[in-house]
């Protein structure tokens, strides 16, 4: 394939080369079709040579039957060729779809809102190209050499004219490449930028509408859109002009060869008379047909090539993760070994030198001021982000390297920004796996959600809408909490689980933490509220990305109160002295 040239060792090129036997079959069919395309020419020669001279109707009938049969075979081979290429495009899509989904997921974990949805548009562009007429033009190109040789055999002069036309067509193709590729590439980048910007705006449509930001936001989107349209128009004008020129040259060449062959016949330099003149003219035009068709499809070619290169770079940047042998289910022993980490891809650490361990079945609260690194630590503890140094181990195994498909059912996670998915309440709680209604009801009842669900017209089959839009903030948080404890996982991390809860919700959360403690689940709660402290065994204090305190709950709280009293006393001394002076 023309796109596999940039790296024969890349994952994408290796996938393309897997279809080489199929491409060879298609190329063989294309060559046979090209040979059979000579049938009208042979038919014409036979009619001039045999039928007109002999005036034999039977010969004419047999020739007609032969040429009709040839047409049917050509049509059948063309259908088979198209079907094979369509199957190749579908197999390519199926082979890469899951890999791209997983890679996009990995990339989005590292950099949320990174515009990874573009890779699926790129996949569609390459898939459509594989089954496009442009591929047929590439497959038909070798037959052009055969046609050119036949024209040379008829007359070297006619062959030179045909070859000159082919050279001009190639030059037009090169010029089309040089002039349209930069513009089309810029147009594609601008289109991707405009699409990503529009997606971001739509995700925040309520904020944009509420604060009257529509006009400036629209202006910013239009700036990107205008750049896309301008570059596309520039490329389209160039490609359109070159396409028209290529088509005109193809038509002109047929007439030139016909005129030249007529002159050669008059001079006695071309045998065969009028029949050979028409043959030479027809084949001379066919020499240029594949190149002309490819130039007409040039925008598709450039778009597909850019898409292929983006896919290649993306897959190279996000290699497929390899997991080791299956591990036994975790029991909840967590060990944090002197970790330092920041956002993926950033060399700047957010948390530094964090070292502690949690016994299975303990409940630990992580507290600290805003921007202390609590959410970063949460993503490290649950295995979403890698560390710069150190390890987070669950039952002695690196949790980041542990296959989430394997360990996921034993983990529960409630992120700070609650995310629900379009589906029923039961499906969301059951993590979109096999819905065990007994466990769904148990989890919902535990977080105090059962009464709310039963009040819905469709109960547990009520659809929550995209991102849970049909539920209130508190209801979304309770559904997410029920999802986190579904199946009573062994290790659960809750990041600000009570940020949207009312008093009743706070009580249900405390009851849930106590229930998890009874089931010997290891629980980490990141919170700014003390309402969960009765269920907590230990408290970890995080300040400026470092642990400033860790130990049993009562000892840490006593130390905090003592520190606050000492601080309050220190602050009151200068005030009293000032008043005494007055």
XYZ file of C-alpha atoms in Angstrom:
582
model
C 0.000 0.000 0.000
C 1.170 3.526 -0.769
C 0.811 4.640 2.854
C 2.879 1.851 4.370
C 6.098 3.383 3.110
C 6.913 5.568 6.106
C 7.635 2.683 8.452
C 7.554 -0.993 7.567
C 7.996 -1.838 11.244
C 5.138 0.286 12.518
C 2.082 -1.374 13.967
C -0.190 0.079 11.298
C 1.989 -0.892 8.334
C 2.271 -4.438 9.679
C -1.510 -4.600 9.800
C -1.726 -3.344 6.201
C 0.786 -5.927 4.996
C -1.349 -8.695 6.456
C -3.727 -8.056 3.570
C -0.997 -8.361 0.920
C -2.328 -11.713 -0.435
C -5.752 -10.134 -0.896
C -4.242 -7.092 -2.641
C -2.355 -9.450 -4.973
C -5.613 -11.163 -5.917
C -7.225 -7.798 -6.590
C -4.215 -6.761 -8.687
C -4.519 -9.993 -10.686
C -8.223 -9.366 -11.284
C -7.415 -5.786 -12.310
C -4.857 -6.991 -14.826
C -7.293 -9.528 -16.277
C -9.945 -6.801 -16.534
C -7.428 -4.602 -18.339
C -6.640 -7.418 -20.796
C -10.322 -8.059 -21.385
C -10.766 -4.323 -21.950
C -9.002 -4.937 -25.276
C -12.027 -6.947 -26.409
C -13.829 -3.952 -28.054
C -10.650 -3.173 -29.980
C -10.225 -6.772 -31.125
C -13.913 -6.897 -31.978
C -13.539 -3.810 -34.162
C -10.512 -5.270 -35.935
C -12.309 -8.526 -36.626
C -15.384 -6.729 -37.947
C -13.269 -4.644 -40.332
C -11.115 -7.592 -41.363
C -13.609 -10.468 -41.583
C -17.207 -9.335 -41.518
C -16.983 -6.388 -43.912
C -14.878 -8.341 -46.399
C -16.810 -11.601 -46.149
C -20.247 -10.115 -45.412
C -20.859 -13.184 -43.252
C -23.686 -12.662 -40.721
C -22.777 -15.782 -38.749
C -19.270 -14.470 -38.123
C -20.719 -11.164 -36.938
C -23.128 -12.984 -34.602
C -20.345 -15.109 -33.104
C -18.169 -12.032 -32.620
C -21.072 -10.254 -30.914
C -21.643 -13.200 -28.590
C -17.933 -13.336 -27.818
C -17.662 -9.636 -27.016
C -20.860 -9.719 -24.914
C -19.491 -12.673 -22.954
C -16.267 -10.753 -22.431
C -18.227 -7.772 -21.122
C -20.089 -10.015 -18.679
C -16.833 -11.532 -17.425
C -15.328 -8.046 -17.023
C -18.377 -6.882 -15.092
C -18.285 -9.932 -12.850
C -14.563 -9.521 -12.165
C -15.087 -5.835 -11.414
C -17.846 -6.681 -8.918
C -15.624 -9.326 -7.291
C -12.722 -6.866 -7.155
C -14.886 -4.201 -5.504
C -16.284 -6.730 -3.052
C -12.802 -7.931 -2.093
C -11.607 -4.376 -1.459
C -14.725 -3.641 0.570
C -14.086 -6.773 2.645
C -10.473 -5.673 3.113
C -11.633 -2.252 4.319
C -14.104 -3.841 6.739
C -11.491 -6.278 8.073
C -9.047 -3.407 8.482
C -11.672 -1.488 10.462
C -12.521 -4.488 12.657
C -8.840 -5.308 13.278
C -8.038 -1.775 14.400
C -11.260 -0.613 16.053
C -10.726 -2.199 19.467
C -7.040 -1.254 19.508
C -7.896 2.370 18.728
C -10.629 2.425 21.349
C -8.237 1.164 24.024
C -5.467 3.505 22.868
C -7.850 6.478 22.886
C -8.939 5.481 26.366
C -5.315 5.316 27.541
C -4.515 8.666 25.920
C -7.542 10.320 27.489
C -6.538 9.050 30.924
C -3.209 10.800 30.499
C -4.597 13.952 28.925
C -8.376 14.457 29.236
C -10.108 16.226 26.345
C -7.098 15.563 24.113
C -9.230 15.294 20.970
C -8.623 11.563 20.567
C -12.028 11.168 18.883
C -10.272 12.297 15.687
C -8.608 8.898 15.405
C -11.961 7.304 14.603
C -12.503 9.824 11.796
C -9.026 8.931 10.548
C -9.875 5.234 10.695
C -12.969 5.870 8.605
C -10.950 7.900 6.067
C -8.401 5.105 5.557
C -11.123 2.461 5.466
C -13.088 4.380 2.823
C -9.926 4.887 0.776
C -9.203 1.147 0.650
C -12.567 0.578 -1.053
C -12.399 3.694 -3.238
C -11.938 4.141 -7.024
C -8.488 5.567 -6.291
C -7.278 2.090 -5.330
C -8.717 0.692 -8.561
C -6.771 3.349 -10.483
C -3.561 2.283 -8.738
C -4.299 -1.372 -9.510
C -4.994 -0.520 -13.179
C -1.702 1.344 -13.607
C 0.384 -1.728 -14.679
C -2.023 -2.319 -17.576
C -1.148 1.135 -18.888
C 2.364 -0.142 -19.579
C 0.873 -3.004 -21.596
C -1.254 -0.570 -23.618
C 1.788 1.613 -24.201
C 3.791 -1.367 -25.498
C 0.995 -2.280 -27.916
C 0.917 1.300 -29.222
C 4.707 1.160 -29.687
C 4.293 -2.070 -31.639
C 1.740 -0.402 -33.891
C 4.113 2.518 -34.482
C 7.088 3.890 -32.531
C 5.923 7.419 -33.371
C 2.507 6.775 -31.870
C 4.202 5.183 -28.855
C 6.320 8.288 -28.324
C 3.220 10.515 -28.382
C 1.462 8.199 -25.886
C 4.528 8.142 -23.648
C 4.840 11.926 -23.830
C 1.212 12.249 -22.713
C 1.906 9.858 -19.831
C 4.928 11.926 -18.758
C 2.831 15.108 -18.824
C 0.160 13.379 -16.719
C 2.796 12.308 -14.179
C 4.117 15.872 -14.029
C 0.570 17.126 -13.422
C 0.232 14.552 -10.648
C 3.480 15.720 -9.024
C 2.395 19.342 -9.277
C -0.972 18.448 -7.795
C 0.826 16.765 -4.913
C 3.159 19.708 -4.312
C 0.465 22.372 -4.473
C -2.498 20.668 -2.824
C -0.849 18.622 -0.085
C 0.162 21.574 2.160
C -3.223 23.268 1.729
C -5.188 20.063 2.337
C -3.056 19.189 5.357
C -3.632 22.660 6.813
C -7.350 22.344 6.020
C -7.490 19.000 7.846
C -5.714 20.468 10.885
C -8.062 23.457 10.919
C -11.093 21.157 10.603
C -9.883 19.026 13.520
C -9.241 22.152 15.596
C -12.719 23.514 14.823
C -14.340 20.184 15.653
C -12.481 19.798 18.953
C -13.342 23.371 19.905
C -17.019 22.798 19.069
C -17.048 19.595 21.131
C -15.615 21.471 24.108
C -18.202 24.226 23.748
C -21.064 21.734 23.549
C -19.860 20.031 26.724
C -20.149 23.379 28.483
C -23.287 24.598 26.718
C -25.057 25.515 29.978
C -22.223 27.770 31.132
C -21.959 29.395 27.692
C -25.697 30.089 27.552
C -26.126 31.213 31.157
C -23.389 33.853 31.008
C -24.069 35.116 27.500
C -20.824 33.830 26.036
C -22.374 32.557 22.790
C -21.276 35.438 20.536
C -17.530 35.472 21.408
C -17.421 31.674 21.481
C -19.072 31.582 18.049
C -16.539 34.098 16.726
C -13.659 31.937 17.937
C -15.151 28.843 16.318
C -15.785 30.729 13.058
C -12.141 31.840 12.970
C -11.073 28.203 12.918
C -13.832 27.297 10.481
C -12.892 30.106 8.064
C -9.286 28.915 8.037
C -10.469 25.402 7.219
C -12.741 26.626 4.404
C -10.065 28.907 2.940
C -7.426 26.178 2.841
C -9.893 23.652 1.462
C -10.974 26.088 -1.263
C -7.332 26.727 -2.164
C -6.634 23.006 -2.472
C -9.907 22.387 -4.280
C -9.193 25.052 -6.891
C -5.750 23.627 -7.624
C -6.936 20.027 -7.699
C -9.951 20.921 -9.842
C -7.832 22.773 -12.405
C -5.269 19.961 -12.570
C -8.020 17.350 -12.812
C -9.644 19.178 -15.714
C -6.237 19.551 -17.375
C -5.497 15.837 -16.962
C -8.860 14.896 -18.451
C -8.363 17.299 -21.354
C -4.924 15.858 -22.075
C -6.395 12.354 -22.061
C -9.029 13.397 -24.632
C -6.517 15.419 -26.622
C -4.075 12.545 -26.762
C -6.667 10.267 -28.369
C -7.244 12.865 -31.069
C -3.504 13.507 -31.528
C -2.771 9.819 -31.911
C -5.715 9.452 -34.314
C -4.449 12.404 -36.396
C -0.870 11.171 -36.355
C -1.885 7.609 -37.274
C -3.976 9.016 -40.149
C -0.937 10.945 -41.421
C 1.246 7.841 -41.074
C -1.315 5.815 -43.008
C -1.398 8.381 -45.812
C 2.391 8.245 -45.954
C 2.315 4.469 -46.012
C 4.077 4.196 -42.678
C 1.204 2.496 -40.801
C -0.188 -0.872 -41.776
C -3.809 -1.801 -41.156
C -5.480 1.349 -42.433
C -8.431 2.885 -40.635
C -8.895 0.007 -38.197
C -5.368 0.341 -36.831
C -5.793 4.100 -36.558
C -8.807 3.666 -34.248
C -7.045 0.946 -32.246
C -4.036 3.170 -31.655
C -6.261 6.098 -30.697
C -8.284 3.996 -28.233
C -5.267 2.415 -26.548
C -3.427 5.738 -26.421
C -6.269 7.205 -24.402
C -6.324 4.185 -22.104
C -2.643 4.675 -21.280
C -3.549 7.861 -19.404
C -6.837 6.723 -17.840
C -5.464 5.441 -14.462
C -3.308 8.541 -13.883
C -6.172 10.867 -14.824
C -8.542 9.035 -12.489
C -5.997 9.180 -9.668
C -5.583 12.938 -10.126
C -9.368 13.360 -10.011
C -9.361 11.457 -6.695
C -6.382 13.385 -5.325
C -8.194 15.013 -2.424
C -9.271 11.577 -1.214
C -5.697 10.328 -1.585
C -4.198 13.206 0.430
C -6.870 13.009 3.136
C -6.360 9.273 3.484
C -2.585 9.636 3.626
C -2.787 12.326 6.331
C -5.234 10.160 8.262
C -2.920 7.160 7.941
C 0.070 9.151 9.196
C -1.902 10.519 12.161
C -3.044 7.005 13.054
C 0.515 5.730 12.735
C 1.867 8.450 15.046
C -0.972 7.950 17.510
C -0.480 4.190 17.789
C 3.272 4.689 18.112
C 2.725 7.213 20.932
C 0.282 4.934 22.757
C 1.719 1.409 22.485
C -0.461 -1.501 23.440
C -0.021 -2.358 27.087
C 1.224 -5.852 27.801
C 0.073 -7.554 30.976
C 1.701 -10.478 32.705
C 0.179 -13.657 34.038
C -3.162 -13.576 35.824
C -2.887 -12.592 39.489
C -5.021 -13.766 42.402
C -7.839 -11.451 43.546
C -6.599 -8.691 45.854
C -7.424 -8.620 49.558
C -6.915 -4.875 49.957
C -3.417 -4.441 51.385
C -2.080 -1.156 49.960
C 1.563 -0.111 50.035
C 2.745 3.271 48.742
C 6.511 3.198 48.246
C 8.022 6.678 48.235
C 6.178 7.840 45.125
C 6.804 11.026 43.188
C 4.477 11.844 40.331
C 2.803 14.535 38.263
C 0.416 14.736 35.353
C 1.283 12.166 32.644
C 3.824 13.549 30.216
C 4.864 16.335 32.575
C 8.287 16.253 34.256
C 7.062 18.462 37.102
C 5.950 16.515 40.195
C 2.723 17.334 42.016
C 3.225 14.850 44.849
C 6.671 14.031 46.241
C 8.098 11.332 48.477
C 4.781 9.897 49.656
C 5.252 6.722 51.633
C 2.661 4.863 53.732
C 0.823 1.555 53.932
C -2.732 0.508 54.727
C -3.757 -2.841 56.181
C -6.581 -4.693 54.468
C -9.928 -3.632 55.899
C -8.802 -0.192 57.120
C -10.584 3.046 56.252
C -8.316 6.053 55.751
C -9.306 9.676 55.217
C -7.002 11.933 53.178
C -7.405 15.588 54.067
C -5.599 18.778 53.193
C -6.052 22.225 51.674
C -7.016 22.799 48.050
C -4.240 22.191 45.486
C -2.413 19.932 47.940
C -2.329 17.112 45.356
C -5.155 14.980 46.756
C -6.831 14.191 43.409
C -3.446 13.444 41.826
C -2.728 11.037 44.665
C -6.159 9.445 44.173
C -5.403 8.743 40.495
C -2.085 7.205 41.474
C -3.600 5.033 44.198
C -6.280 3.632 41.888
C -3.704 2.974 39.138
C -4.845 5.525 36.544
C -1.617 7.544 36.372
C 1.960 6.256 36.367
C 4.543 7.439 38.863
C 7.812 9.202 38.076
C 9.443 7.140 40.806
C 8.263 4.679 43.420
C 5.345 2.263 43.200
C 1.802 1.898 44.427
C 1.239 -1.763 45.215
C -2.004 -3.582 45.930
C -1.299 -6.897 47.606
C 2.306 -6.521 46.478
C 1.480 -5.929 42.786
C 2.002 -2.698 40.848
C -1.562 -1.413 40.536
C -0.803 0.705 37.455
C 0.567 -2.286 35.543
C -2.244 -4.584 36.681
C -4.788 -5.270 33.925
C -7.900 -3.271 34.759
C -10.050 -5.889 33.059
C -8.708 -8.341 35.639
C -8.533 -6.223 38.783
C -11.384 -3.807 37.977
C -14.190 -5.880 39.519
C -12.303 -5.800 42.826
C -11.896 -2.006 42.754
C -14.384 0.767 43.428
C -13.747 4.352 42.376
C -15.787 7.516 42.778
C -13.990 10.419 41.034
C -14.329 14.017 42.078
C -16.134 14.816 38.818
C -18.934 12.279 38.682
C -19.393 10.665 35.253
C -22.455 8.599 34.368
C -23.231 7.089 30.982
C -26.348 7.010 28.860
C -28.217 3.918 29.985
C -30.478 2.760 32.778
C -29.806 3.289 36.472
C -29.322 -0.446 36.894
C -26.796 -0.573 34.036
C -24.808 2.310 35.493
C -24.690 0.745 38.943
C -23.737 -2.659 37.471
C -20.910 -1.015 35.490
C -22.593 -1.990 32.205
C -21.721 -5.649 32.740
C -24.120 -8.481 33.434
C -26.741 -6.869 35.664
C -27.173 -8.745 38.937
C -30.372 -7.087 40.170
C -29.927 -8.425 43.697
C -26.530 -6.736 44.010
C -27.831 -3.603 42.243
C -30.677 -3.258 44.737
C -28.324 -3.961 47.639
C -25.878 -1.256 46.523
C -28.699 1.255 45.882
C -30.278 0.579 49.271
C -26.914 0.924 51.001
C -26.380 4.472 49.675
C -30.021 5.474 50.295
C -30.933 5.507 46.613
C -33.635 2.827 46.606
C -36.485 5.159 47.548
C -35.480 7.685 44.874
C -35.293 4.959 42.220
C -38.642 3.444 43.137
C -40.235 6.873 42.750
C -39.150 6.929 39.105
C -41.783 5.785 36.562
C -39.535 2.992 35.253
C -37.671 2.263 38.466
C -34.249 0.761 37.879
C -34.885 0.810 34.118
C -35.035 4.623 34.120
C -32.513 6.060 31.654
C -30.211 8.674 33.132
C -29.339 10.402 29.832
C -25.940 11.505 28.602
C -23.689 12.118 31.637
C -26.696 11.569 33.920
C -28.354 14.786 32.790
C -31.796 13.585 33.941
C -30.643 13.303 37.553
C -29.780 15.968 40.104
C -26.213 16.429 41.316
C -26.883 14.578 44.561
C -28.637 11.725 42.745
C -25.761 11.374 40.283
C -23.315 11.199 43.158
C -25.341 8.509 44.898
C -25.594 6.445 41.694
C -21.818 6.762 41.257
C -21.303 5.745 44.893
C -23.562 2.712 44.405
C -21.507 1.846 41.302
C -18.294 2.105 43.327
C -19.505 -0.359 46.001
C -21.339 -2.699 43.581
C -20.251 -6.251 44.368
C -18.482 -5.029 47.552
C -14.979 -4.565 46.096
C -11.900 -5.123 48.225
C -10.348 -1.709 47.557
C -12.450 1.436 47.204
C -11.336 5.025 46.673
C -13.841 7.864 47.091
C -12.764 11.360 46.013
C -15.019 13.979 47.639
C -17.984 11.557 47.881
C -20.123 14.045 49.845
C -19.541 17.199 47.794
C -23.126 17.169 46.417
C -24.902 15.343 49.231
C -27.451 16.779 51.620
C -27.724 15.812 55.295
C -29.572 12.578 54.505
C -26.963 11.753 51.894
C -24.164 12.378 54.399
C -25.784 9.916 56.797
C -26.137 7.303 54.056
C -22.477 7.803 53.155
C -21.415 7.252 56.769
C -23.567 4.116 56.961
C -21.979 2.905 53.708
C -18.457 3.404 55.084
C -19.368 1.489 58.239
C -20.847 -1.326 56.120
C -17.662 -1.493 54.047
C -15.648 -1.684 57.250
C -17.738 -4.643 58.412
C -17.052 -6.378 55.087
C -13.304 -5.832 55.510
C -12.976 -3.604 52.441
C -10.040 -1.214 52.302
C -11.408 2.298 51.807
C -9.709 5.628 51.126
C -11.869 8.744 51.422
C -10.653 12.132 50.219
C -12.737 14.762 51.943
C -12.985 18.291 53.296
C -15.742 17.361 55.758
C -15.458 15.711 59.129
C -18.812 13.901 58.901
C -17.056 10.720 57.682
C -14.523 10.660 60.523
C -16.552 8.269 62.769
C -15.964 5.513 60.166
C -12.266 6.319 59.699
C -9.376 4.347 61.230
C -6.531 6.606 60.108
C -6.049 10.082 58.684
C -3.405 11.218 56.202
C -2.710 14.959 55.930
C -1.408 16.185 52.582
C 0.173 19.621 52.171
C 2.031 20.908 49.113
C 2.176 17.415 47.646
C 3.781 15.871 50.714
C 2.567 13.929 53.737
C 2.597 16.180 56.791
C 0.845 13.719 59.081
C -0.358 10.133 59.099
C -1.608 7.908 61.870
C -4.621 6.759 63.879
C -7.612 9.052 63.607
C -7.758 10.249 67.215
C -4.018 10.908 67.414
C -3.973 12.918 64.179
C -7.076 14.923 65.183
C -5.573 15.618 68.612
C -2.342 16.775 66.998
C -4.304 19.018 64.611
C -6.282 20.574 67.464
C -3.111 21.127 69.455
C -1.429 22.764 66.460
C -4.447 25.019 65.873
C -4.542 26.072 69.533
C -0.843 26.823 69.454
C -1.283 28.832 66.257
C -4.225 30.716 67.730
C -2.182 31.499 70.830
C 0.764 32.688 68.778
C -1.476 34.946 66.731
C -3.113 36.467 69.831
C 0.167 37.589 71.489
C 0.985 40.569 69.278
C -2.645 41.679 69.340
C -2.693 41.753 73.179
C 0.615 43.548 73.275
C -0.662 46.118 70.871
C -3.759 46.683 72.961
C -1.657 47.017 76.109
C 0.422 49.679 74.439
C -2.669 51.643 73.693
